[in-house]
Coordinates of C-alpha atoms in Angstrom, one line a residue:
X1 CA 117.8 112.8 79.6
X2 CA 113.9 112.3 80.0
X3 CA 112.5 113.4 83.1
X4 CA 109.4 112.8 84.6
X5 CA 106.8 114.6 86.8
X6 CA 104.0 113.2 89.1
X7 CA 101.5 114.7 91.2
X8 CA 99.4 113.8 93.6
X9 CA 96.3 115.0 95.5
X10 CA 95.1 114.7 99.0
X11 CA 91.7 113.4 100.4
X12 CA 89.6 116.1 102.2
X13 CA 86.1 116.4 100.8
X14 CA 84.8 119.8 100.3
X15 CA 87.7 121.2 101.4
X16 CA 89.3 119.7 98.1
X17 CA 88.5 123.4 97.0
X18 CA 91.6 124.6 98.4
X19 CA 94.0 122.1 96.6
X20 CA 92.1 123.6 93.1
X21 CA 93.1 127.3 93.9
X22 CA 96.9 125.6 94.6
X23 CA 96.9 124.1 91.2
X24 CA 95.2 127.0 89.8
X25 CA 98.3 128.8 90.6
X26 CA 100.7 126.0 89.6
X27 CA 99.1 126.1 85.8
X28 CA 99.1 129.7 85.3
X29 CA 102.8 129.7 86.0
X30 CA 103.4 127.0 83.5
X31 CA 101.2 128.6 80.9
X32 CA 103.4 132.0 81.7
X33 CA 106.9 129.7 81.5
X34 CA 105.8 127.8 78.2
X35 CA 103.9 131.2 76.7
X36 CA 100.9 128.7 76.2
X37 CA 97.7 129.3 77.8
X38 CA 95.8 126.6 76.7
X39 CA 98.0 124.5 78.4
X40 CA 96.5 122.3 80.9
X41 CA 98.0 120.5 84.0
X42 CA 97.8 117.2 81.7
X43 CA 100.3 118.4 79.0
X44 CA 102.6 118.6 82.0
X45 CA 102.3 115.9 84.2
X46 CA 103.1 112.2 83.0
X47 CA 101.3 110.7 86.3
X48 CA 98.6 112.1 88.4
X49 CA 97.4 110.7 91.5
X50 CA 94.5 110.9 94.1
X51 CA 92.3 109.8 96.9
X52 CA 89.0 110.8 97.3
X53 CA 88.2 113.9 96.7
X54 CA 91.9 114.4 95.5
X55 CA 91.1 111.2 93.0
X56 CA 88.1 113.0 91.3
X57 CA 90.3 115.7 90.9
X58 CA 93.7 113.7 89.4
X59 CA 90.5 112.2 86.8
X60 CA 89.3 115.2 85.6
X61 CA 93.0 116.5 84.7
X62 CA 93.4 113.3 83.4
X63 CA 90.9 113.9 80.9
X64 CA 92.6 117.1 80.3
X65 CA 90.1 119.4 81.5
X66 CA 91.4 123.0 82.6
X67 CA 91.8 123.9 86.6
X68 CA 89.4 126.5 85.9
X69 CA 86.5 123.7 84.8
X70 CA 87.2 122.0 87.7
X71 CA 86.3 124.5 89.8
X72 CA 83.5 125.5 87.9
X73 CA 82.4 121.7 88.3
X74 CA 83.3 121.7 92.3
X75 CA 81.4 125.0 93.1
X76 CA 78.2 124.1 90.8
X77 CA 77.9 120.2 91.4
X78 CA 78.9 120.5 95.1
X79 CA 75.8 120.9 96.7
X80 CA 74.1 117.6 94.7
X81 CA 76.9 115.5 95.4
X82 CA 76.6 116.0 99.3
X83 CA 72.6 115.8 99.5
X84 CA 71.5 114.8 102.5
X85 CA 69.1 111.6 102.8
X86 CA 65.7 111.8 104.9
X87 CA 66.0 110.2 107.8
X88 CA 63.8 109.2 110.8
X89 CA 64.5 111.7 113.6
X90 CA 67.2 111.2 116.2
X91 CA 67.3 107.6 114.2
X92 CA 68.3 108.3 110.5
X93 CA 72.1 108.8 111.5
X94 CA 72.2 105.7 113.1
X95 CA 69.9 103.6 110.8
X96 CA 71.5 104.8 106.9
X97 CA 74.0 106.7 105.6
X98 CA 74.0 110.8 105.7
X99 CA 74.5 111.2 102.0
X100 CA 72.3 109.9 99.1
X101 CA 75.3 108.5 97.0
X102 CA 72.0 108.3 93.8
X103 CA 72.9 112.1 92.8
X104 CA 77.0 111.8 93.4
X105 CA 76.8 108.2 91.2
X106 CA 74.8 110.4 88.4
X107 CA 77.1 113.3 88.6
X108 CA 80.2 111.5 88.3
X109 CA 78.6 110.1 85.2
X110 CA 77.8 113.0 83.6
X111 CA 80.8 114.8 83.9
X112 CA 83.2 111.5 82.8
X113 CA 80.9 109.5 80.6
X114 CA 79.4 106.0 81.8
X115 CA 81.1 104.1 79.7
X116 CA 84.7 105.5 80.1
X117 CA 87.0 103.0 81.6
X118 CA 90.1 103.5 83.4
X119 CA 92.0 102.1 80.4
X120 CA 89.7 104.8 78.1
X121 CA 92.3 106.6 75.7
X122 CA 90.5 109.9 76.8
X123 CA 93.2 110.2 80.0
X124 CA 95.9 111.6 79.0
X125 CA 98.3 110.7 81.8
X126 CA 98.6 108.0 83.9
X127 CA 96.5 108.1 86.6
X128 CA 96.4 106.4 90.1
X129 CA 92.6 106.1 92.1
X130 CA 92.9 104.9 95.9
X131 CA 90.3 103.1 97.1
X132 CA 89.8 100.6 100.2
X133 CA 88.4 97.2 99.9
X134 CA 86.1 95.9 102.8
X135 CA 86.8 92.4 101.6
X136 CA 89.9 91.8 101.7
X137 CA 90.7 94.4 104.1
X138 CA 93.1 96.2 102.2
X139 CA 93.8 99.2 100.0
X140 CA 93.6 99.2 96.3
X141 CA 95.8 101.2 94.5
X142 CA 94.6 101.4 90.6
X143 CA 96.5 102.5 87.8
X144 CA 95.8 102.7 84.2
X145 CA 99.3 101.6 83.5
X146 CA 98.8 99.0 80.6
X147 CA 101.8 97.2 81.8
X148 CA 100.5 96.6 85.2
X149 CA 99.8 92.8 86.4
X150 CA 96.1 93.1 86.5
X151 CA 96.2 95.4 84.0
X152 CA 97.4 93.1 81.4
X153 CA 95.4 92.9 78.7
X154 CA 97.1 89.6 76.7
X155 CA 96.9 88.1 80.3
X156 CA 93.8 88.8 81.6
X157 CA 91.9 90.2 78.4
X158 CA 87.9 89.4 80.2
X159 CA 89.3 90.3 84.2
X160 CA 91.8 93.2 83.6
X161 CA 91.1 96.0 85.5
X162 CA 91.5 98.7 82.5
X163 CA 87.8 97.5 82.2
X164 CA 86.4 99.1 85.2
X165 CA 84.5 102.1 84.6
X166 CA 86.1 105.1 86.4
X167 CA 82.9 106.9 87.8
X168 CA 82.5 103.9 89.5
X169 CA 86.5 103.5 90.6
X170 CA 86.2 107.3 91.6
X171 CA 82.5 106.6 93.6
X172 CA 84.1 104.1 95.2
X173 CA 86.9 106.2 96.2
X174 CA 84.8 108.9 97.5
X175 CA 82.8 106.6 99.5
X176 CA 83.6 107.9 103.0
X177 CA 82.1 105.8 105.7
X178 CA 78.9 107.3 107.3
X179 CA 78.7 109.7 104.7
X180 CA 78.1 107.5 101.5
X181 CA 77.3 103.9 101.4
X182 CA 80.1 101.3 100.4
X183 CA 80.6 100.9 95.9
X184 CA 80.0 97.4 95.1
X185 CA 82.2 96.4 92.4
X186 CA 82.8 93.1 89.9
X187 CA 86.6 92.9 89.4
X188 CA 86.8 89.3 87.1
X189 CA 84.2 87.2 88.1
X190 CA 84.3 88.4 91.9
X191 CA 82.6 91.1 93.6
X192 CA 84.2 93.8 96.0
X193 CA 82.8 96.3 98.2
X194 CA 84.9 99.5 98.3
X195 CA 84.8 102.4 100.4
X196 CA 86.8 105.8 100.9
X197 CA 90.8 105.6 99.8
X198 CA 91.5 107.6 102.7
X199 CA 90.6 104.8 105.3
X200 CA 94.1 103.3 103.9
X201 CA 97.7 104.7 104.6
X202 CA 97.6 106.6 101.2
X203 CA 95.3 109.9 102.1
X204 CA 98.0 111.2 100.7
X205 CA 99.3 109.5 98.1
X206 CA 102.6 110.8 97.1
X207 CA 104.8 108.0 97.9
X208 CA 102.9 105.4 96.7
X209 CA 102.6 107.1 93.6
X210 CA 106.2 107.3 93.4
X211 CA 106.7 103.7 93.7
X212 CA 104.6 103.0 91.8
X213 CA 106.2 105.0 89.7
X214 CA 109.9 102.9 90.1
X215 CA 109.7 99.6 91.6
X216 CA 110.0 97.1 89.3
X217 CA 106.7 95.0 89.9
X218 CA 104.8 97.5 88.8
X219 CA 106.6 97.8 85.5
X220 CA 107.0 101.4 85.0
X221 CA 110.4 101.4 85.8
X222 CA 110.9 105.1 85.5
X223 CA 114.4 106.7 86.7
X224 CA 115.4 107.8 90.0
X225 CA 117.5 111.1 90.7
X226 CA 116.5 114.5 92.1
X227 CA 117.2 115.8 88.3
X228 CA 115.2 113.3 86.7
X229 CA 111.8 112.9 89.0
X230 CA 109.3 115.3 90.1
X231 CA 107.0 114.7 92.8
X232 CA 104.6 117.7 93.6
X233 CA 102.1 116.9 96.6
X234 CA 99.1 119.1 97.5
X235 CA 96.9 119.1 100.3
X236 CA 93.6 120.0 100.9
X237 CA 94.3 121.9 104.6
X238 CA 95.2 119.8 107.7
X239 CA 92.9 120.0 110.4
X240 CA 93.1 119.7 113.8
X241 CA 91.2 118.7 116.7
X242 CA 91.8 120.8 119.8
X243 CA 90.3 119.4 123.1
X244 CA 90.1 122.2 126.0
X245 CA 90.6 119.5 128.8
X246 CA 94.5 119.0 128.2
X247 CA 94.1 115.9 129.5
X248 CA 91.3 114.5 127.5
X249 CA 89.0 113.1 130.7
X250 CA 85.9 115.3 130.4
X251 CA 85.1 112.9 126.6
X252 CA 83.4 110.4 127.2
X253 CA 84.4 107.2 125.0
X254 CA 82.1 107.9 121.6
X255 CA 83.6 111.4 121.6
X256 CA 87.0 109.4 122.0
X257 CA 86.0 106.9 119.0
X258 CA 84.4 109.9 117.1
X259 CA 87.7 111.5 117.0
X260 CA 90.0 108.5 116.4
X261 CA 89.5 108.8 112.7
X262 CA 91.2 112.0 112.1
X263 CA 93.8 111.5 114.6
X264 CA 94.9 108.1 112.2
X265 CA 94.6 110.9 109.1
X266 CA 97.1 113.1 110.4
X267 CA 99.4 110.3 112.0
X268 CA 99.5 109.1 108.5
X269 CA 99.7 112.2 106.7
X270 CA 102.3 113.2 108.7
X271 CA 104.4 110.1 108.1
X272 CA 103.8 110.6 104.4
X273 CA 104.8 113.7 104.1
X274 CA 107.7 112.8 106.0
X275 CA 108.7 110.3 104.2
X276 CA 108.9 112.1 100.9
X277 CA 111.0 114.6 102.7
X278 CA 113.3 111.8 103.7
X279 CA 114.0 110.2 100.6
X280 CA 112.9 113.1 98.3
X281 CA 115.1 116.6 98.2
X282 CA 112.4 118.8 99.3
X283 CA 112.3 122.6 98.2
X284 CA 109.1 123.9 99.7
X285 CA 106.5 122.6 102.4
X286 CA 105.3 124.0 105.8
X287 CA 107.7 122.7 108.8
X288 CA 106.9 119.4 110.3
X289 CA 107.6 119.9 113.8
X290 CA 109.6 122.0 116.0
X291 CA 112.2 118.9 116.2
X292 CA 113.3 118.3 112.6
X293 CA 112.2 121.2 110.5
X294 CA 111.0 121.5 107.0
X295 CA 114.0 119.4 105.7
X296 CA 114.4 122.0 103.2
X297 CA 117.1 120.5 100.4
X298 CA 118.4 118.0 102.8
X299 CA 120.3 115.5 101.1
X300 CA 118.2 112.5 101.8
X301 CA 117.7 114.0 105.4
X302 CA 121.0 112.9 106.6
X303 CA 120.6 109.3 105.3
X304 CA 123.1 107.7 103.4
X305 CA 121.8 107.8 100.0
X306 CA 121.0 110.1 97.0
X307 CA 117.5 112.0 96.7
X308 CA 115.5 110.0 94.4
X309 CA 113.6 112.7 93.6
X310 CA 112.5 116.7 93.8
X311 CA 109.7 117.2 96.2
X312 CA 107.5 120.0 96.3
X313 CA 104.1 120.1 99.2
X314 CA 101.9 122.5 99.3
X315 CA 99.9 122.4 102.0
X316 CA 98.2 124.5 105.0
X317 CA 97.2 124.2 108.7
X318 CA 94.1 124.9 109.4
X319 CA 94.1 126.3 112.8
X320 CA 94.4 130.6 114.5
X321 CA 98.0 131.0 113.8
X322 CA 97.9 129.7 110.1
X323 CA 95.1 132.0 108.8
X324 CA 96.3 134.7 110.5
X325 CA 99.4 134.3 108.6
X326 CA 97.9 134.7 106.0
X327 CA 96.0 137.3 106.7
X328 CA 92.0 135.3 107.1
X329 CA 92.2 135.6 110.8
X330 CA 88.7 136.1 111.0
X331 CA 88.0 132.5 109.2
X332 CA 87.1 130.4 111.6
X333 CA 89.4 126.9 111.7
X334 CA 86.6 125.3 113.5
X335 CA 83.8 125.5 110.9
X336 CA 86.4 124.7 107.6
X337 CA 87.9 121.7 109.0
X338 CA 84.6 120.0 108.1
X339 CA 85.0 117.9 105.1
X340 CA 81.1 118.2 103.7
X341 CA 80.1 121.7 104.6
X342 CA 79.0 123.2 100.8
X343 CA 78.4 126.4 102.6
X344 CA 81.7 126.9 103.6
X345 CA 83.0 127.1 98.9
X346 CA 83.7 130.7 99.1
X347 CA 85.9 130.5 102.5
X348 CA 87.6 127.4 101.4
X349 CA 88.6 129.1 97.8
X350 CA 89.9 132.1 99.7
X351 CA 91.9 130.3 101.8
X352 CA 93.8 128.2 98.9
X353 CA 94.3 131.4 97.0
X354 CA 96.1 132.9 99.3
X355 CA 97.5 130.0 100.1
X356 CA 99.0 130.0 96.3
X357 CA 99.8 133.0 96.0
X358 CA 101.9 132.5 99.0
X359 CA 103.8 129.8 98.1
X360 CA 103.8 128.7 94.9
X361 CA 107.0 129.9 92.7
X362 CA 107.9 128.6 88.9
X363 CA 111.6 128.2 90.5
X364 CA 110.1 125.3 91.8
X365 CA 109.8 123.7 88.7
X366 CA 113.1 124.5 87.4
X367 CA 114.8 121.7 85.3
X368 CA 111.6 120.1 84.9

């Protein structure tokens, strides 16, 4: 029996730190289990996914680099992907965009070649981008699966999207509104303008991935079964915003619209996660709420079907009672929520570490 494993990477920015000390973790246990360590989360995985900062991520293990180059690249290239534009005072934030996306568009370049496509034979696993077009108002979930529809190549040889180059795909997807300008894209003989893949349901991408993964348009077709599908999910921290005024009426409306961003994030990563739990036979991942649990090796939650999968999320709140768990109660939740802040490397590392070392077990992985 051939199984297969997928994983999949949140959104989050800077704070995409953490999720690298999580898979840090997850590949030195795999080197330990296969007595192999130069093995690399690529020799493992059959299908990575990612949004954002979680895309750029998936991409680099795609092209097999180690978790440990990753980080290198993330702690030394951090501070020239976020650098901040001049603006006019009290003006600039309202007349441009806080990022000058020149330096991230150069980096991305470097460190996966300008002319590497997403159908280049360097990625060694299927790999999924997010991205959301402005257009067409929708989100675009890319894969380098040859046998996709617009993937094609004997169909759509000139327009298939195995053509695009994936520093572009992976700008795009990074493109967070307000903090870097839209990625203008020709797709065929049209043009697109992209921005961040978490402004679409698929922050998280998990379960997109994994239908992606088995429904039959998209021509994978890979089996079902909580013996022959592996899903592991990881997060970059959710955060949370706390207002002091219980009832919310001392904001006034732009703090209200300022804020309605991240409450859609966590709606939708909730549901996400969630869902995965639902359909998925979960055997690890932070409890939900105080109603239903963790879900913990339900069988389909109660439903009346079989798990189509093993699900795995590792994940952490970012609030007092979370860090204190883990023993960084003098972190402050407040100031490594924030999804740009380079200062904040050596905090967010510390945090995912012991977030690993907490949770992450090679009995996950068993039978895979």
């Amino acid at each position: 029996m051939e199984v297969k494993k997928i994983l999949s990477l949140d959104g989050g920015g800077i704070r995409g730190l953490i999720s690298i000390e999580i898979l840090a973790k997850i590949e030195q246990e795999l080197r330990d289990r296969e007595n192999n360590q130069n093995l690399v989360l690529s020799d493992y995985f059959d299908f990575i996914a990612g949004t954002s900062t979680g895309a750029l991520i998936a991409s680099a293990l795609c092209i097999g680099m180690s978790v440990d180059e990753i980080r290198r690249f993330y702690v030394e290239s951090s501070s020239e992907m976020f650098e901040r534009r001049l603006f006019i005072p009290n003006l600039g934030k309202v007349l441009g965009y806080e990022y000058d996306s020149t330096t991230l568009e150069t980096t991305l370049q470097r460190v996966f070649g300008k002319e590497t496509t997403l159908g280049s034979d360097k990625l060694k696993a299927l790999l999924l981008i997010v991205m959301h077009n402005t257009k067409t108002d929708s989100p675009w979930p890319l894969t380098n699966n040859p046998k996709a529809k617009y993937n094609d190549l004997e169909r759509n040889r000139e327009r298939s999207n195995l053509h695009l180059p994936l520093w572009q795909l992976l700008r795009a997807s990074t493109a967070a509104p307000t903090f870097f300008e839209p990625e203008v894209i020709e797709v065929g003989n049209q043009t697109f303008s992209f921005v961040d893949g978490a402004m679409t349901p698929y922050n998280n991408p998990a379960f997109q991935a994994y239908l992606m993964s088995t429904l039959k348009a998209y021509n994978l077709n890979w089996e079902k079964g909580e013996d022959k599908l592996l899903l592991v999910s990881v997060g970059t921290g959710s955060s949370e915003l706390v207002c002091k005024d219980e009832h919310g009426k001392s904001k006034f409306i732009h703090h209200h619209a300022q804020d309605v961003p991240v409450y859609l994030l966590n709606s939708i990563a909730y549901q996400q996660d969630l869902m995965c739990r639902v359909f998925g036979k979960c055997k690890v991942g932070a409890s939900l709420d105080s109603e239903i649990g963790d879900l913990h090796g339900e069988n389909g939650a109660g439903c009346t079907h079989e798990n189509l999968f093993t699900y795995l999320r590792y994940d952490v709140k970012l609030n007092e009672k979370s860090l204190k768990e883990l023993g960084l109660g003098e972190i402050d939740p407040k100031e490594i929520n924030k999804i740009d802040e380079v200062n904040n490397i050596e905090v967010l590392q510390k945090v995912g570490k012991a977030v690993a070392k907490r949770e992450v077990r090679i009995e996950h992985f068993e039978g895979f």
